[in-house]
PDB file of C-alpha atoms in Angstrom:
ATOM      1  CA  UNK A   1     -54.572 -25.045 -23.599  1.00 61.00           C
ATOM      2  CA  UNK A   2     -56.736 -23.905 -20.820  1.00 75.00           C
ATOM      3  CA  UNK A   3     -55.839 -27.160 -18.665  1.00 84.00           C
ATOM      4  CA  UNK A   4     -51.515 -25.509 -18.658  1.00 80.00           C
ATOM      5  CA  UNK A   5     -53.426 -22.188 -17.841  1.00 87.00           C
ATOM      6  CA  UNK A   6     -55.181 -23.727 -15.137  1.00 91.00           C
ATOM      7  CA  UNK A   7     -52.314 -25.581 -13.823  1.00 91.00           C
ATOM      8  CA  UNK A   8     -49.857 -22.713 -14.223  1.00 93.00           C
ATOM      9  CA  UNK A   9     -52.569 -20.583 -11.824  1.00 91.00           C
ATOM     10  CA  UNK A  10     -52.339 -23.271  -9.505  1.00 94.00           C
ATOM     11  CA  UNK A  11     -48.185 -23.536  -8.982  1.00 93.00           C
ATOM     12  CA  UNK A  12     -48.045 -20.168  -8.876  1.00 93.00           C
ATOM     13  CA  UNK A  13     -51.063 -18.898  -6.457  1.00 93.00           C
ATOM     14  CA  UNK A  14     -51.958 -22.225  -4.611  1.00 94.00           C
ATOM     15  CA  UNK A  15     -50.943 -23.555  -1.735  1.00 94.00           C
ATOM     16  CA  UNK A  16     -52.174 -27.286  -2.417  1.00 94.00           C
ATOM     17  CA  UNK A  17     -51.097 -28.503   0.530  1.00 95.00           C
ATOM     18  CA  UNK A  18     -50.401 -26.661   4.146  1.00 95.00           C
ATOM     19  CA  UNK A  19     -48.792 -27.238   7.401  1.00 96.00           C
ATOM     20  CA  UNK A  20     -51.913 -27.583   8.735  1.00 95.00           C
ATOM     21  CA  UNK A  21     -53.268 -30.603   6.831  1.00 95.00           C
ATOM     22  CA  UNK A  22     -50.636 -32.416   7.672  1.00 96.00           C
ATOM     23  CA  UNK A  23     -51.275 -31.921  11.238  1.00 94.00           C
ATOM     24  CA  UNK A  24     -54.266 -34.085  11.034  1.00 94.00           C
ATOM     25  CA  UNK A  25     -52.286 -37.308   9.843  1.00 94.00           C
ATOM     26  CA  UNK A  26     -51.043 -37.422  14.180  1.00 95.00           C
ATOM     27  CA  UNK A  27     -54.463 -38.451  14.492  1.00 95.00           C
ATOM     28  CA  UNK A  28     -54.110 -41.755  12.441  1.00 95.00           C
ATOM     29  CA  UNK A  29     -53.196 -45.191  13.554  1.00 95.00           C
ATOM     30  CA  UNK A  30     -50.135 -45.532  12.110  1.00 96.00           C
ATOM     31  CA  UNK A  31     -48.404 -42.449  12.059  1.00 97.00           C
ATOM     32  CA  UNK A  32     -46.039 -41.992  15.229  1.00 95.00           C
ATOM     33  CA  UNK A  33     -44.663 -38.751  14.656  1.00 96.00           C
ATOM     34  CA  UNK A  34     -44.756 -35.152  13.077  1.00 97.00           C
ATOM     35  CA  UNK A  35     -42.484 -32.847  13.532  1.00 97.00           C
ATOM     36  CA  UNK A  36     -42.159 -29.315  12.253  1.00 97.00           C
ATOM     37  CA  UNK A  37     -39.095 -27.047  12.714  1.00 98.00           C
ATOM     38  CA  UNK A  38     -37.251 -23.365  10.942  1.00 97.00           C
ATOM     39  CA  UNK A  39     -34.803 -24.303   8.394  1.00 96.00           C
ATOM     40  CA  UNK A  40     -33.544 -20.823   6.784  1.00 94.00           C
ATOM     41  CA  UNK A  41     -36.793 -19.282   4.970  1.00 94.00           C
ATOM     42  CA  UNK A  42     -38.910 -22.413   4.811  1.00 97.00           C
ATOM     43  CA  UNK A  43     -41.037 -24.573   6.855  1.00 98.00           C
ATOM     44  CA  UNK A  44     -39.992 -28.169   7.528  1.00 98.00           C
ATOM     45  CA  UNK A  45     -42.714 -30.538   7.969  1.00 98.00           C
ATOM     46  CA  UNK A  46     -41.093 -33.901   9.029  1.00 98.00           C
ATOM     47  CA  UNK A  47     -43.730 -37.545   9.769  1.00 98.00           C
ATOM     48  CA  UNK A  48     -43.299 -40.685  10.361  1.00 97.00           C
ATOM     49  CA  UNK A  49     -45.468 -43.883   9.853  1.00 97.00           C
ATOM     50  CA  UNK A  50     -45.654 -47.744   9.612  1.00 96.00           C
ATOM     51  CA  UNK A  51     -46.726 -48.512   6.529  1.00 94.00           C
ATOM     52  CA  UNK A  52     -46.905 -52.574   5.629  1.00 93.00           C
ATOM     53  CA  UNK A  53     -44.883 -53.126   8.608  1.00 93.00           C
ATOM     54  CA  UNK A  54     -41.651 -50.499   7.265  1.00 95.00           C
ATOM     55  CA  UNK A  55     -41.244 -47.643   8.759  1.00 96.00           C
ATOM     56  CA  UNK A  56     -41.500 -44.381   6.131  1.00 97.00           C
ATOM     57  CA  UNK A  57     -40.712 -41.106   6.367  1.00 98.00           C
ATOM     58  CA  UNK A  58     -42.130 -37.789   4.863  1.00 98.00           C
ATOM     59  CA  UNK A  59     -40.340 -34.883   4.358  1.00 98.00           C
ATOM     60  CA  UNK A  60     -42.452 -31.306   3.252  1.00 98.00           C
ATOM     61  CA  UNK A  61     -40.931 -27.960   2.998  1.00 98.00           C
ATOM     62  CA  UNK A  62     -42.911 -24.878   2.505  1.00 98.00           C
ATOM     63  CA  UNK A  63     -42.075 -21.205   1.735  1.00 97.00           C
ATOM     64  CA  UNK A  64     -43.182 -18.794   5.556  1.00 95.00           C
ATOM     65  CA  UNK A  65     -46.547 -18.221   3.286  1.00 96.00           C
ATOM     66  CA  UNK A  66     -47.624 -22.176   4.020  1.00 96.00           C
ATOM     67  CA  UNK A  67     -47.058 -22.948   0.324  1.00 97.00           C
ATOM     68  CA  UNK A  68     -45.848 -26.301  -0.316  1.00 98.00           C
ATOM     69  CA  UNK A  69     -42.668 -26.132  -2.075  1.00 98.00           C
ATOM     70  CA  UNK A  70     -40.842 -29.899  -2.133  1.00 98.00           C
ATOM     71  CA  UNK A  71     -42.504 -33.091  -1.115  1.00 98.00           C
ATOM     72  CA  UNK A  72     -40.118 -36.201  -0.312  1.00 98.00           C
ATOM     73  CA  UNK A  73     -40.905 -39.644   0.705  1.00 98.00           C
ATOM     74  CA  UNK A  74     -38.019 -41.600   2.378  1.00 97.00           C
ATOM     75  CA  UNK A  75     -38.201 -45.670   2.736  1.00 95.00           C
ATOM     76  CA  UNK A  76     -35.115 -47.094   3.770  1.00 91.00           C
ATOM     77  CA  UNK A  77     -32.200 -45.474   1.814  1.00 93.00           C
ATOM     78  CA  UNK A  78     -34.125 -44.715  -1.026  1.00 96.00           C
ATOM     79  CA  UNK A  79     -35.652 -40.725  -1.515  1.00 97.00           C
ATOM     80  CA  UNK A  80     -38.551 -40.338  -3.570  1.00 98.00           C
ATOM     81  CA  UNK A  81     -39.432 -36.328  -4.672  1.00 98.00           C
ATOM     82  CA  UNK A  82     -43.416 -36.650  -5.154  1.00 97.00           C
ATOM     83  CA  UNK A  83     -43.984 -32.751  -5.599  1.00 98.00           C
ATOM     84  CA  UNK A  84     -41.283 -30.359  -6.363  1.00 98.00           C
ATOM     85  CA  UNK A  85     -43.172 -27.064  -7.030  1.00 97.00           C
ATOM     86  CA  UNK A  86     -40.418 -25.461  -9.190  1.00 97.00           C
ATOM     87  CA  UNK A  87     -39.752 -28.269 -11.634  1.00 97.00           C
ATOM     88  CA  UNK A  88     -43.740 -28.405 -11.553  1.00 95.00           C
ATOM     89  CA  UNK A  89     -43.969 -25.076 -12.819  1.00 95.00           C
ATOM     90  CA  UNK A  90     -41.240 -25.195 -15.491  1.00 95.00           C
ATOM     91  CA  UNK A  91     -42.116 -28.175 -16.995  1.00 94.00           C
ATOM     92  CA  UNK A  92     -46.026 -26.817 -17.305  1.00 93.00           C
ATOM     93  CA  UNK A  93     -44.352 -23.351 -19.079  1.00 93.00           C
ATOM     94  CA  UNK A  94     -42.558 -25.327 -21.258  1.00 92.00           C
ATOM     95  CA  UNK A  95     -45.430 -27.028 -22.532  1.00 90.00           C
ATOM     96  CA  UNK A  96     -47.354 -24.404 -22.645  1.00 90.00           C
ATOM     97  CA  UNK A  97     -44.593 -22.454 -24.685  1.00 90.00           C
ATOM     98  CA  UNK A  98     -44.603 -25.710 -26.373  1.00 89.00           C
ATOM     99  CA  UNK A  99     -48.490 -26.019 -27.813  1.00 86.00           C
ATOM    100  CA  UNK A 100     -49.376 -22.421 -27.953  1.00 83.00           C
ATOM    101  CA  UNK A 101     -46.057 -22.033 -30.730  1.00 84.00           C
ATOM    102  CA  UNK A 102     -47.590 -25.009 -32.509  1.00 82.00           C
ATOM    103  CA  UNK A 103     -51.077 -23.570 -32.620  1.00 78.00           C
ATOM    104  CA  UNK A 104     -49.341 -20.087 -34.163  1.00 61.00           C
ATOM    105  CA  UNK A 105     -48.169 -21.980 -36.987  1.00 47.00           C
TER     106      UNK A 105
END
């Protein structure tokens, strides 16, 4: 039960990944590209690399506290969410709800 705890903490206080990390990636051989820009209250976080010879995109949007919020990867046509801090969080609360009712019983 301690492990939901522990990742509930986390969602909720952590930033996990910031702006600044991602800054770093410029530095790497096959990254061409990282932009960041305003987009209503979050920070956009847009890179772009050659991976295997394709080009990919990243997409990461934080809150104006540096918190990641929404991680996408693009390839082609096809967008891939690898972090989405909300659904994160409810699906940890749920199963949290979820044991600690069991463990009442």
């Amino acid at each position: 039960m301690s492990t939901y705890i522990d990742k509930i903490y986390e969602l909720t206080t952590s930033a996990i990944l910031t702006p600044a990390n991602l800054l770093k990636n410029i530095k790497l051989e096959n990254y061409n590209e990282i932009k960041y820009y305003k987009h209503k209250d979050e920070l956009i976080c847009e890179m772009s690399s050659i991976e295997e010879g394709e080009l990919v995109k990243y997409l990461y949007q934080f809150d104006l506290t540096d918190k990641l919020n929404c991680a996408t990867i693009i390839l082609g046509k096809e967008k891939i969410e690898i972090f989405n801090r909300k659904n994160e969080l409810e699906v940890s609360l749920r199963e949290y709800v979820e044991i600690k009712s069991k463990n009442a019983i």
